Amino acid sequence: MILYPHFDTNAAGHLTVGGMDTVALAREFGTPAYILDENVIRQNCRTYLSAARAHFGENALPLYASKALSFTGIYRIVAEEGLGIDCVSGGELYTAKNADFPAERIYFHGNNKTDADLRQALLMGVGTIVVDGMEELEALDAIARELGKTQKILLRITPGIDPHTHRAIMTGNVDSKFGNAIVTGQALAITKKALSLGGVVLAGFHCHIGSQIFDIEPFRDAADIMLKFIADVKAATNFEATELNLGGGLGVRYTEDDRGIDYADAIAKIAEIVREGAKKSGVAMPRVILEPGRSLVAAAGVTLYTVGSVKEIPGFRNYVSVDGGMPDNPRYALYGSQYTALIANRANDPKDYRATVAGRCCESGDLIGEGMALQAPRRGDILAVLCTGAYNYSMASNYNRLPRAPIVLVKDGKAKIAVRRESYEDLVRCDQK
Ligand SMILES: *Cc1c(COP(=O)(O)O)cnc(C)c1O
């Protein structure tokens, strides 16, 4: 096992994912390629769903935050597993529709939905729209009435929490492009407005405090603040929220240094916190929604590259360049994300080599990681980067006109292409001659 039980080695000393030889997968599908272990995604969905039902009741609904990894096949998998989803754009809605995802189980997010997005969501019959601000609320109400619909909504609230300091900081996260702050009075104002409109039906409130969170305390702060807000709204308007969406954000173990999280245990703790908070605030226990993205899909993924140049600069560092880079994984360039990498065709050799793993783009910042521990690499080796299921393909670009890598799903000893590799013809498809 390497980091997770689904990453292992075989008799040939090759890295395996879900029991399949990654060197053989690289040969069959080419590199770079994203490989996803479908059973890991399904198991994560089941863990969330069964824990949510056990601790929040039968009407609990975990949502997959599909911005983490969006392609038609993933919506099918999530639909089969009985979860809902959230979407943040017309393109994600369109992709979900392409997979025949049940529209009533879709939550539509985003801090700047266009009128066209809102119309598309209404026409699709999206179950819930999470309204981010006053103008959007008014636009949605107008479009809904024009279409003769009443749309169920939640309001996005900014509780004012920095999840990485374990304390509510009432000025910190209020400064956000997302949501309506409680402390400024804007949250109560938009609630009153929503209650006055005929095109929308307010069900409750949403908050999302951040990502890659390993502690439960920020969720306690968020739940307490949100439940107190529900109580304050009830006192001010007589409206009692029936739904509370606490967002996503549970962390993922990317390297040996990260600690893991038992998601079922975390959900049990969050449920207890919400129950206590509701009692303390004197409001009825709402239907609780959680929206994991990363923690459902990140660990399932591995990206396979072919090593090209190995450049050792005496007195400086070693550069190992691969045939992908920031176009398939921009996360190191964006925010210094740490990954575990290895040479897949010599996975049992000691990792006694340190290198900066670089991509092939004309950009010095095009790096997968610095100071990465590897087996000594050679041109032609297969380099694997683990836990790339989330925010890799969904953030991929065609920078330097590199065609996007394919997604290969592996399950029970079989591999199938879920998204084919882009061709050069794909690259010029929208260009006018
Ligand atoms: C990004 C996001 C999520 C998912 O976050 P993860 O860290 O991937 O679990 C959930 N809800 C909202 C509103 C988000 O923006």
Short mmCIF file of C-alpha atoms and ligand atoms in Angstrom, two decimals:
data_model
loop_
_atom_site.label_atom_id
_atom_site.label_comp_id
_atom_site.label_asym_id
_atom_site.label_seq_id
_atom_site.Cartn_x
_atom_site.Cartn_y
_atom_site.Cartn_z
CA MET A 1 0.00 0.00 0.00
CA ILE A 2 1.23 3.48 -0.90
CA LEU A 3 -0.75 6.19 0.92
CA TYR A 4 -4.08 4.36 0.28
CA PRO A 5 -5.00 0.68 -0.03
CA HIS A 6 -5.87 1.05 -3.74
CA PHE A 7 -2.27 2.07 -4.57
CA ASP A 8 0.09 -0.88 -4.37
CA THR A 9 2.86 -2.68 -6.26
CA ASN A 10 2.82 -5.98 -8.15
CA ALA A 11 5.37 -8.75 -8.70
CA ALA A 12 7.02 -6.73 -11.49
CA GLY A 13 7.58 -3.87 -9.03
CA HIS A 14 5.09 -1.70 -10.90
CA LEU A 15 2.64 0.68 -9.24
CA THR A 16 -0.91 -0.63 -9.37
CA VAL A 17 -4.18 1.23 -8.98
CA GLY A 18 -7.24 -0.81 -8.13
CA GLY A 19 -5.11 -3.89 -8.85
CA MET A 20 -4.20 -2.74 -12.38
CA ASP A 21 -0.64 -2.23 -13.59
CA THR A 22 -0.09 1.48 -14.26
CA VAL A 23 2.81 0.80 -16.62
CA ALA A 24 0.51 -1.33 -18.77
CA LEU A 25 -2.19 1.38 -18.55
CA ALA A 26 0.35 3.99 -19.71
CA ARG A 27 1.28 1.75 -22.63
CA GLU A 28 -2.35 1.18 -23.60
CA PHE A 29 -3.74 4.71 -23.17
CA GLY A 30 -0.62 6.85 -23.60
CA THR A 31 0.59 9.65 -21.35
CA PRO A 32 -0.24 11.97 -19.81
CA ALA A 33 -3.40 10.25 -18.61
CA TYR A 34 -5.64 10.51 -15.60
CA ILE A 35 -6.53 7.09 -14.18
CA LEU A 36 -9.47 6.93 -11.78
CA ASP A 37 -10.34 4.00 -9.54
CA GLU A 38 -14.13 3.92 -9.86
CA ASN A 39 -14.60 1.67 -6.84
CA VAL A 40 -12.89 4.23 -4.61
CA ILE A 41 -15.30 6.95 -5.74
CA ARG A 42 -18.29 4.65 -5.24
CA GLN A 43 -17.05 3.60 -1.81
CA ASN A 44 -16.57 7.23 -0.77
CA CYS A 45 -20.12 8.03 -1.95
CA ARG A 46 -21.44 5.11 0.11
CA THR A 47 -19.51 6.19 3.18
CA TYR A 48 -20.98 9.69 3.01
CA LEU A 49 -24.51 8.53 2.23
CA SER A 50 -24.72 5.86 4.89
CA ALA A 51 -23.11 8.06 7.56
CA ALA A 52 -25.36 11.00 6.65
CA ARG A 53 -28.47 8.80 6.82
CA ALA A 54 -27.37 7.15 10.07
CA HIS A 55 -26.65 10.43 11.83
CA PHE A 56 -28.96 12.98 10.21
CA GLY A 57 -31.89 10.74 9.28
CA GLU A 58 -33.24 9.22 6.09
CA ASN A 59 -33.79 12.54 4.30
CA ALA A 60 -30.13 13.53 4.61
CA LEU A 61 -28.55 14.16 1.23
CA PRO A 62 -24.84 14.44 0.63
CA LEU A 63 -24.12 16.38 -2.55
CA TYR A 64 -21.09 15.84 -4.72
CA ALA A 65 -19.53 19.26 -5.42
CA SER A 66 -18.94 18.51 -9.07
CA LYS A 67 -16.53 21.36 -9.74
CA ALA A 68 -13.92 19.00 -8.25
CA LEU A 69 -14.17 16.70 -11.28
CA SER A 70 -16.78 17.19 -13.95
CA PHE A 71 -17.37 14.90 -16.92
CA THR A 72 -20.45 13.02 -18.05
CA GLY A 73 -19.48 9.66 -16.54
CA ILE A 74 -18.95 10.97 -13.02
CA TYR A 75 -22.53 12.28 -12.87
CA ARG A 76 -23.75 8.78 -13.82
CA ILE A 77 -21.70 7.21 -11.02
CA VAL A 78 -22.90 9.72 -8.45
CA ALA A 79 -26.53 9.37 -9.60
CA GLU A 80 -26.29 5.58 -9.27
CA GLU A 81 -24.92 5.96 -5.76
CA GLY A 82 -27.92 8.10 -4.77
CA LEU A 83 -26.18 11.37 -3.98
CA GLY A 84 -27.19 14.82 -5.14
CA ILE A 85 -24.75 17.20 -6.80
CA ASP A 86 -23.90 20.79 -6.87
CA CYS A 87 -23.09 22.69 -10.00
CA VAL A 88 -21.61 26.14 -10.32
CA SER A 89 -22.05 26.95 -14.00
CA GLY A 90 -24.21 26.41 -17.02
CA GLY A 91 -21.52 24.06 -18.34
CA GLU A 92 -21.67 21.84 -15.27
CA LEU A 93 -25.48 21.85 -15.46
CA TYR A 94 -25.27 20.91 -19.12
CA THR A 95 -22.85 18.07 -18.40
CA ALA A 96 -25.09 16.76 -15.59
CA LYS A 97 -28.04 16.88 -17.97
CA ASN A 98 -26.00 15.03 -20.58
CA ALA A 99 -25.72 12.25 -17.99
CA ASP A 100 -29.48 12.39 -17.29
CA PHE A 101 -28.77 13.39 -13.71
CA PRO A 102 -32.08 13.82 -11.81
CA ALA A 103 -32.58 17.60 -11.84
CA GLU A 104 -34.39 17.75 -8.51
CA ARG A 105 -31.21 16.52 -6.82
CA ILE A 106 -29.14 19.41 -8.23
CA TYR A 107 -28.12 22.44 -6.15
CA PHE A 108 -26.99 25.36 -8.27
CA HIS A 109 -24.26 27.57 -6.75
CA GLY A 110 -22.10 30.45 -7.87
CA ASN A 111 -21.40 34.02 -6.85
CA ASN A 112 -22.27 35.50 -10.23
CA LYS A 113 -24.88 33.47 -12.04
CA THR A 114 -25.91 35.13 -15.26
CA ASP A 115 -29.53 35.57 -16.26
CA ALA A 116 -28.90 32.89 -18.89
CA ASP A 117 -27.61 30.50 -16.19
CA LEU A 118 -30.69 31.14 -14.05
CA ARG A 119 -33.03 30.59 -16.98
CA GLN A 120 -31.22 27.38 -17.94
CA ALA A 121 -31.49 26.10 -14.34
CA LEU A 122 -35.20 26.91 -14.15
CA LEU A 123 -35.93 25.28 -17.50
CA MET A 124 -33.98 22.19 -16.44
CA GLY A 125 -36.02 21.94 -13.26
CA VAL A 126 -33.02 22.24 -10.95
CA GLY A 127 -34.21 21.40 -7.43
CA THR A 128 -32.51 24.14 -5.46
CA ILE A 129 -30.76 27.36 -6.34
CA VAL A 130 -28.36 28.73 -3.75
CA VAL A 131 -28.76 32.48 -4.13
CA ASP A 132 -25.62 34.50 -3.53
CA GLY A 133 -26.81 38.11 -3.44
CA MET A 134 -29.57 40.65 -3.74
CA GLU A 135 -29.40 41.35 -7.49
CA GLU A 136 -29.37 37.64 -8.24
CA LEU A 137 -32.37 37.14 -5.98
CA GLU A 138 -34.33 39.80 -7.82
CA ALA A 139 -33.29 38.49 -11.24
CA LEU A 140 -34.22 34.92 -10.30
CA ASP A 141 -37.58 36.01 -8.95
CA ALA A 142 -38.36 37.88 -12.17
CA ILE A 143 -37.32 34.99 -14.44
CA ALA A 144 -39.19 32.44 -12.32
CA ARG A 145 -42.40 34.49 -12.43
CA GLU A 146 -42.01 35.00 -16.18
CA LEU A 147 -41.73 31.21 -16.58
CA GLY A 148 -44.63 30.61 -14.20
CA LYS A 149 -42.45 28.80 -11.65
CA THR A 150 -41.72 29.07 -7.97
CA GLN A 151 -38.13 28.09 -7.35
CA LYS A 152 -36.90 26.53 -4.11
CA ILE A 153 -33.87 28.45 -2.88
CA LEU A 154 -31.29 28.59 -0.13
CA LEU A 155 -29.43 31.77 0.68
CA ARG A 156 -25.65 31.70 0.87
CA ILE A 157 -24.53 33.13 4.19
CA THR A 158 -21.02 34.16 5.22
CA PRO A 159 -20.62 33.03 8.81
CA GLY A 160 -17.24 34.74 9.19
CA ILE A 161 -14.95 31.80 9.87
CA ASP A 162 -11.37 31.10 9.03
CA PRO A 163 -11.24 27.29 9.03
CA HIS A 164 -7.49 27.21 9.48
CA THR A 165 -7.39 29.18 12.71
CA HIS A 166 -10.14 27.14 14.43
CA ARG A 167 -11.95 30.28 15.55
CA ALA A 168 -14.73 32.39 14.25
CA ILE A 169 -13.14 35.56 12.99
CA MET A 170 -15.99 37.91 12.45
CA THR A 171 -14.04 40.18 10.18
CA GLY A 172 -11.85 37.66 8.35
CA ASN A 173 -13.99 35.68 5.96
CA VAL A 174 -16.72 38.31 5.82
CA ASP A 175 -14.40 39.89 3.24
CA SER A 176 -15.41 37.41 0.53
CA LYS A 177 -16.91 37.52 -2.93
CA PHE A 178 -19.31 34.80 -1.78
CA GLY A 179 -22.47 35.15 0.20
CA ASN A 180 -24.19 37.53 2.57
CA ALA A 181 -22.54 38.42 5.87
CA ILE A 182 -24.44 38.07 9.13
CA VAL A 183 -22.47 40.74 11.00
CA THR A 184 -23.21 43.45 8.44
CA GLY A 185 -26.95 42.82 8.53
CA GLN A 186 -26.96 41.82 4.85
CA ALA A 187 -27.89 38.22 5.62
CA LEU A 188 -31.06 39.22 7.46
CA ALA A 189 -31.89 41.82 4.80
CA ILE A 190 -31.71 39.32 1.92
CA THR A 191 -33.73 36.81 3.98
CA LYS A 192 -36.53 39.35 4.43
CA LYS A 193 -36.40 40.17 0.75
CA ALA A 194 -36.59 36.48 -0.24
CA LEU A 195 -39.60 35.98 2.02
CA SER A 196 -41.38 38.85 0.27
CA LEU A 197 -41.04 37.50 -3.29
CA GLY A 198 -43.51 35.31 -5.16
CA GLY A 199 -41.15 33.59 -7.58
CA VAL A 200 -39.01 31.89 -4.95
CA VAL A 201 -39.60 29.74 -1.87
CA LEU A 202 -36.97 30.01 0.81
CA ALA A 203 -36.07 26.68 2.44
CA GLY A 204 -33.02 27.68 4.45
CA PHE A 205 -29.40 28.65 4.40
CA HIS A 206 -26.04 27.58 3.05
CA CYS A 207 -22.47 28.22 4.07
CA HIS A 208 -19.14 26.84 2.89
CA ILE A 209 -16.19 27.70 5.06
CA GLY A 210 -13.28 26.45 2.98
CA SER A 211 -11.36 23.47 1.74
CA GLN A 212 -8.79 20.89 2.87
CA ILE A 213 -10.05 21.14 6.49
CA PHE A 214 -8.87 18.44 8.88
CA ASP A 215 -10.50 19.65 12.11
CA ILE A 216 -14.08 19.49 13.22
CA GLU A 217 -13.93 22.72 15.24
CA PRO A 218 -14.49 25.07 12.27
CA PHE A 219 -17.67 23.12 11.50
CA ARG A 220 -18.76 23.57 15.12
CA ASP A 221 -18.23 27.33 14.79
CA ALA A 222 -20.09 27.39 11.47
CA ALA A 223 -23.01 25.29 12.72
CA ASP A 224 -23.35 27.35 15.91
CA ILE A 225 -23.32 30.63 14.01
CA MET A 226 -25.77 29.36 11.38
CA LEU A 227 -28.19 27.93 13.96
CA LYS A 228 -28.11 31.14 15.94
CA PHE A 229 -28.82 32.97 12.70
CA ILE A 230 -31.78 30.64 12.04
CA ALA A 231 -33.06 31.52 15.53
CA ASP A 232 -32.56 35.26 14.95
CA VAL A 233 -34.38 35.04 11.61
CA LYS A 234 -37.23 33.18 13.30
CA ALA A 235 -37.47 35.89 15.97
CA ALA A 236 -37.40 38.66 13.38
CA THR A 237 -39.66 37.19 10.69
CA ASN A 238 -41.39 34.06 12.02
CA PHE A 239 -39.70 32.05 9.24
CA GLU A 240 -37.99 28.90 10.49
CA ALA A 241 -35.47 27.35 8.11
CA THR A 242 -36.00 23.66 7.36
CA GLU A 243 -32.74 23.14 5.50
CA LEU A 244 -29.16 23.88 6.52
CA ASN A 245 -26.37 23.26 4.03
CA LEU A 246 -22.97 23.25 5.71
CA GLY A 247 -20.93 23.03 2.51
CA GLY A 248 -17.93 20.83 1.82
CA GLY A 249 -14.31 21.03 2.74
CA LEU A 250 -13.23 17.86 4.54
CA GLY A 251 -9.56 17.31 3.83
CA VAL A 252 -7.71 14.67 1.85
CA ARG A 253 -4.40 12.96 2.58
CA TYR A 254 -2.07 13.80 -0.33
CA THR A 255 1.28 12.97 1.28
CA GLU A 256 2.63 10.86 4.14
CA ASP A 257 2.78 14.06 6.19
CA ASP A 258 -0.96 14.73 5.94
CA ARG A 259 -3.12 13.07 8.49
CA GLY A 260 -6.17 11.26 7.22
CA ILE A 261 -9.79 11.76 8.18
CA ASP A 262 -12.38 9.14 8.96
CA TYR A 263 -15.30 10.70 7.03
CA ALA A 264 -18.00 8.64 8.73
CA ASP A 265 -16.66 9.69 12.11
CA ALA A 266 -16.49 13.35 11.01
CA ILE A 267 -20.13 13.21 9.86
CA ALA A 268 -21.18 11.67 13.18
CA LYS A 269 -19.45 14.51 15.02
CA ILE A 270 -20.97 17.19 12.78
CA ALA A 271 -24.42 15.68 13.38
CA GLU A 272 -23.94 15.83 17.12
CA ILE A 273 -22.76 19.43 16.85
CA VAL A 274 -25.80 20.45 14.79
CA ARG A 275 -28.17 18.71 17.18
CA GLU A 276 -26.61 20.47 20.19
CA GLY A 277 -26.56 23.78 18.34
CA ALA A 278 -30.23 23.51 17.37
CA LYS A 279 -31.16 22.78 20.98
CA LYS A 280 -29.02 25.67 22.25
CA SER A 281 -30.59 28.06 19.75
CA GLY A 282 -34.11 26.79 20.34
CA VAL A 283 -34.84 25.83 16.72
CA ALA A 284 -36.03 22.57 15.17
CA MET A 285 -33.35 20.26 13.79
CA PRO A 286 -33.14 21.19 10.08
CA ARG A 287 -32.48 18.83 7.17
CA VAL A 288 -28.69 18.91 6.94
CA ILE A 289 -26.89 18.90 3.61
CA LEU A 290 -23.15 18.31 3.15
CA GLU A 291 -21.29 19.01 -0.09
CA PRO A 292 -18.01 17.12 -0.30
CA GLY A 293 -16.03 17.55 -3.50
CA ARG A 294 -12.37 16.75 -3.02
CA SER A 295 -12.90 14.03 -0.42
CA LEU A 296 -15.09 11.99 -2.79
CA VAL A 297 -12.73 11.94 -5.77
CA ALA A 298 -9.18 13.14 -5.03
CA ALA A 299 -7.68 9.90 -3.74
CA ALA A 300 -9.22 7.87 -6.57
CA GLY A 301 -7.00 9.53 -9.17
CA VAL A 302 -3.46 9.05 -10.38
CA THR A 303 -1.84 10.91 -13.26
CA LEU A 304 0.65 8.98 -15.40
CA TYR A 305 3.39 10.83 -17.27
CA THR A 306 6.42 9.81 -19.29
CA VAL A 307 9.74 11.18 -18.08
CA GLY A 308 11.67 13.15 -20.67
CA SER A 309 14.66 15.22 -19.70
CA VAL A 310 16.47 14.63 -16.40
CA LYS A 311 18.60 17.69 -15.82
CA GLU A 312 20.97 17.75 -12.86
CA ILE A 313 22.42 21.19 -12.16
CA PRO A 314 25.41 20.74 -9.82
CA GLY A 315 25.07 22.86 -6.70
CA PHE A 316 21.45 23.64 -7.53
CA ARG A 317 18.83 21.00 -8.12
CA ASN A 318 17.55 18.21 -10.30
CA TYR A 319 14.80 18.87 -12.82
CA VAL A 320 12.74 15.93 -14.03
CA SER A 321 10.49 16.99 -16.89
CA VAL A 322 7.34 15.12 -17.80
CA ASP A 323 5.07 15.19 -20.85
CA GLY A 324 2.31 17.15 -19.06
CA GLY A 325 2.43 19.81 -16.37
CA MET A 326 0.37 22.84 -15.42
CA PRO A 327 -2.16 22.25 -18.21
CA ASP A 328 -3.24 18.97 -16.54
CA ASN A 329 -2.39 19.92 -12.94
CA PRO A 330 -2.17 23.64 -12.19
CA ARG A 331 -2.43 23.21 -8.43
CA TYR A 332 1.24 23.61 -7.51
CA ALA A 333 1.48 26.70 -9.68
CA LEU A 334 -1.75 28.07 -8.21
CA TYR A 335 -1.26 27.39 -4.52
CA GLY A 336 1.74 25.22 -3.85
CA SER A 337 -0.25 22.01 -3.40
CA GLN A 338 1.79 19.01 -2.28
CA TYR A 339 1.61 15.62 -3.95
CA THR A 340 3.21 12.20 -3.69
CA ALA A 341 5.05 11.04 -6.83
CA LEU A 342 6.96 7.91 -7.77
CA ILE A 343 8.50 6.11 -10.71
CA ALA A 344 5.75 3.63 -11.52
CA ASN A 345 7.99 1.10 -13.31
CA ARG A 346 10.40 0.84 -10.33
CA ALA A 347 7.94 1.48 -7.54
CA ASN A 348 9.70 -0.76 -5.02
CA ASP A 349 13.10 0.90 -5.42
CA PRO A 350 14.13 3.30 -2.66
CA LYS A 351 13.03 6.89 -3.13
CA ASP A 352 16.48 8.29 -2.66
CA TYR A 353 16.38 10.98 -5.34
CA ARG A 354 15.07 14.53 -4.89
CA ALA A 355 13.78 16.49 -7.82
CA THR A 356 11.70 19.34 -9.00
CA VAL A 357 9.14 17.75 -11.27
CA ALA A 358 8.50 20.13 -14.15
CA GLY A 359 6.04 20.18 -17.00
CA ARG A 360 6.70 20.88 -20.66
CA CYS A 361 5.28 24.38 -20.93
CA CYS A 362 7.19 27.56 -21.68
CA GLU A 363 6.73 28.87 -18.18
CA SER A 364 9.21 28.52 -15.28
CA GLY A 365 6.33 28.16 -12.85
CA ASP A 366 5.12 25.06 -14.71
CA LEU A 367 5.94 22.65 -11.88
CA ILE A 368 4.18 19.65 -10.35
CA GLY A 369 6.24 19.94 -7.19
CA GLU A 370 9.63 20.82 -5.75
CA GLY A 371 11.84 18.65 -3.56
CA MET A 372 9.80 15.59 -4.47
CA ALA A 373 11.17 12.24 -3.33
CA LEU A 374 11.45 9.79 -6.26
CA GLN A 375 13.19 6.65 -7.39
CA ALA A 376 16.16 7.75 -9.53
CA PRO A 377 14.43 8.68 -12.83
CA ARG A 378 15.47 7.96 -16.42
CA ARG A 379 14.12 9.12 -19.74
CA GLY A 380 11.19 6.88 -20.73
CA ASP A 381 10.15 6.01 -17.15
CA ILE A 382 6.52 6.36 -16.13
CA LEU A 383 6.13 8.97 -13.40
CA ALA A 384 2.95 8.72 -11.35
CA VAL A 385 1.45 11.51 -9.27
CA LEU A 386 -1.06 10.21 -6.74
CA CYS A 387 -4.38 11.67 -5.57
CA THR A 388 -5.05 13.82 -8.62
CA GLY A 389 -8.78 13.04 -8.85
CA ALA A 390 -9.91 16.47 -7.65
CA TYR A 391 -9.25 19.89 -9.18
CA ASN A 392 -6.89 18.53 -11.86
CA TYR A 393 -8.94 17.58 -14.93
CA SER A 394 -11.58 20.14 -13.93
CA MET A 395 -8.91 22.87 -13.95
CA ALA A 396 -7.11 21.62 -17.05
CA SER A 397 -6.26 23.97 -19.87
CA ASN A 398 -4.80 23.83 -23.36
CA TYR A 399 -1.89 26.11 -22.52
CA ASN A 400 0.83 25.80 -25.19
CA ARG A 401 -1.80 24.02 -27.27
CA LEU A 402 -1.36 20.79 -25.37
CA PRO A 403 -4.36 18.51 -25.92
CA ARG A 404 -6.14 17.63 -22.70
CA ALA A 405 -5.31 14.22 -21.21
CA PRO A 406 -7.89 11.43 -21.22
CA ILE A 407 -9.68 10.04 -18.17
CA VAL A 408 -9.52 6.27 -17.85
CA LEU A 409 -11.81 4.57 -15.34
CA VAL A 410 -10.57 1.32 -13.86
CA LYS A 411 -12.91 -1.05 -12.09
CA ASP A 412 -12.66 -4.73 -11.21
CA GLY A 413 -9.70 -5.42 -13.51
CA LYS A 414 -11.10 -3.53 -16.51
CA ALA A 415 -10.12 -0.15 -17.90
CA LYS A 416 -12.29 2.05 -20.08
CA ILE A 417 -11.96 5.53 -21.50
CA ALA A 418 -14.41 7.93 -19.87
CA VAL A 419 -13.06 11.04 -21.60
CA ARG A 420 -10.92 10.50 -24.67
CA ARG A 421 -7.67 12.34 -25.26
CA GLU A 422 -8.08 15.56 -27.18
CA SER A 423 -6.70 15.58 -30.69
CA TYR A 424 -5.06 18.42 -32.59
CA GLU A 425 -8.32 18.70 -34.56
CA ASP A 426 -10.13 19.31 -31.25
CA LEU A 427 -7.73 22.17 -30.59
CA VAL A 428 -8.76 24.04 -33.73
CA ARG A 429 -12.45 23.06 -33.65
CA CYS A 430 -13.66 26.53 -32.67
CA ASP A 431 -11.12 28.45 -34.75
CA GLN A 432 -12.29 30.25 -37.89
CA LYS A 433 -9.97 29.91 -40.89
C1 LIG B 1 -15.80 24.00 -3.53
C2 LIG B 1 -17.09 23.86 -2.83
C3 LIG B 1 -17.43 22.66 -2.22
C4 LIG B 1 -16.51 21.47 -2.16
O1 LIG B 1 -15.34 21.72 -1.47
P1 LIG B 1 -14.30 20.52 -1.22
O2 LIG B 1 -13.21 21.18 -0.47
O3 LIG B 1 -13.88 20.04 -2.55
O4 LIG B 1 -15.02 19.47 -0.43
C5 LIG B 1 -18.67 22.56 -1.64
N1 LIG B 1 -19.54 23.61 -1.66
C6 LIG B 1 -19.24 24.77 -2.25
C7 LIG B 1 -20.23 25.86 -2.26
C8 LIG B 1 -18.01 24.95 -2.85
O5 LIG B 1 -17.72 26.11 -3.42
#
